[in-house]
XYZ file of C-alpha atoms in Angstrom:
146
model
C 6.852 -176.505 176.910
C 3.320 -177.565 177.585
C 1.828 -180.773 176.297
C 0.263 -180.735 172.839
C -3.072 -182.528 172.541
C -3.496 -184.368 169.243
C -7.056 -185.451 168.559
C -7.230 -188.473 166.270
C -4.664 -191.181 165.561
C -5.249 -191.538 161.843
C -2.555 -190.717 159.324
C -2.363 -186.985 160.128
C -2.636 -187.339 163.897
C -0.095 -190.153 164.045
C 2.383 -188.165 161.929
C 1.818 -185.064 164.051
C 2.397 -186.957 167.301
C 5.591 -188.561 166.001
C 6.920 -185.255 164.639
C 6.282 -183.465 167.939
C 7.905 -186.255 169.950
C 10.915 -186.245 167.595
C 11.376 -182.605 168.615
C 11.167 -183.385 172.326
C 7.591 -182.173 172.787
C 5.233 -184.197 174.987
C 1.987 -185.315 173.368
C -1.401 -186.496 174.557
C -2.710 -188.497 171.591
C -6.462 -189.091 171.797
C -8.120 -191.885 169.840
C -11.739 -192.875 170.454
C -11.374 -196.365 169.028
C -11.974 -199.064 170.201
C -14.400 -197.594 172.770
C -16.311 -195.765 170.042
C -16.416 -197.279 166.568
C -16.529 -195.351 163.295
C -18.257 -197.854 161.047
C -15.316 -197.766 158.619
C -12.434 -198.985 160.778
C -11.933 -202.693 161.367
C -9.263 -202.510 164.115
C -8.142 -200.315 166.992
C -4.754 -199.659 165.352
C -3.478 -196.191 164.491
C -3.209 -194.948 160.882
C -5.493 -197.709 159.621
C -6.330 -197.464 155.925
C -10.104 -197.826 155.560
C -10.335 -197.725 151.760
C -7.590 -198.478 149.275
C -4.202 -199.588 150.545
C -2.496 -197.513 147.841
C -0.785 -194.184 148.371
C -0.695 -193.644 144.626
C 2.157 -193.437 142.155
C 5.718 -193.542 143.418
C 7.358 -192.003 140.347
C 8.616 -188.459 141.001
C 7.533 -187.374 137.508
C 3.968 -186.877 138.811
C 2.474 -184.956 141.718
C 1.701 -188.002 143.870
C 5.208 -189.404 143.603
C 6.789 -185.989 144.111
C 4.758 -185.458 147.283
C 6.005 -188.767 148.697
C 9.601 -187.789 147.883
C 9.100 -184.421 149.621
C 7.677 -186.191 152.673
C 10.782 -188.395 152.791
C 13.154 -185.437 152.406
C 11.358 -183.549 155.188
C 11.645 -186.488 157.592
C 8.124 -187.867 157.427
C 7.769 -190.800 159.788
C 4.764 -192.490 158.184
C 6.238 -192.458 154.680
C 9.290 -194.323 156.017
C 6.990 -196.859 157.654
C 4.946 -197.129 154.436
C 8.022 -198.020 152.395
C 8.968 -200.614 155.006
C 5.475 -202.125 154.824
C 5.060 -201.909 151.053
C 3.609 -204.651 148.899
C 3.971 -205.096 145.126
C 1.713 -202.648 143.287
C 3.368 -201.815 139.993
C 4.430 -198.171 139.934
C 2.453 -197.304 143.081
C 3.245 -197.392 146.779
C 0.789 -199.768 148.431
C 1.016 -200.980 152.015
C 0.251 -204.190 153.851
C -3.055 -203.312 155.580
C -2.155 -205.147 158.792
C 1.574 -204.494 159.061
C 1.425 -200.727 158.452
C -1.049 -199.769 161.211
C 0.555 -202.240 163.620
C 3.980 -200.706 162.987
C 2.644 -197.161 163.448
C 0.806 -198.175 166.629
C 3.901 -199.873 168.058
C 6.101 -196.865 167.291
C 3.665 -194.485 168.987
C 2.921 -196.675 172.001
C 6.647 -197.220 172.612
C 7.505 -193.517 172.481
C 7.933 -192.186 176.028
C 6.909 -188.673 174.962
C 3.532 -189.802 173.607
C 0.746 -190.518 176.074
C -2.022 -192.460 174.315
C -5.511 -191.798 175.665
C -8.167 -194.110 174.228
C -11.311 -192.119 174.783
C -13.621 -189.922 172.770
C -12.952 -186.193 172.877
C -16.276 -184.361 172.866
C -14.963 -180.790 173.175
C -11.805 -179.113 171.978
C -9.509 -179.054 175.021
C -7.695 -175.990 176.330
C -4.077 -175.407 175.420
C -2.194 -176.476 172.340
C -4.323 -178.701 170.109
C -3.923 -180.350 166.734
C -7.347 -181.457 165.581
C -6.777 -184.390 163.227
C -10.030 -186.297 163.590
C -10.743 -186.184 159.856
C -13.945 -187.133 158.079
C -14.857 -189.728 160.723
C -15.104 -187.175 163.544
C -17.651 -188.179 166.167
C -20.920 -186.273 166.234
C -20.163 -184.850 169.699
C -16.810 -183.392 168.655
C -18.237 -182.162 165.339
C -20.937 -180.264 167.242
C -18.279 -178.742 169.513
C -16.297 -177.611 166.484
C -19.390 -175.967 164.979
């Protein structure tokens, strides 16, 4: 199998890279930080929460809690990490803002099937690509997507 290029190491890109690697697929994970800042991120860590540290309700009687349970049942890597990095938040799942991204970053950087490339992607590369740059996509890549 060829290498899959994952653009963006936020929540979606980090999960995608870990899921591919879990299945024996090699990954090039591109993250533009710290070389290019977003204005919202404070660190160079992967899966950094830039707003609230809450993932919403944890009770399965509502949609948010049910989604988390489904992620667990389907083998989601980040939801396992989130529970391990949780902080008291009533009936919600909230994470420690420093521990969660550090744990995700460590897990990715220590995976031999994931090659981390810290540079901005300005054009969609050839081959298999998961574009997970999210709302903080750089202007260059956004123009390429257009």
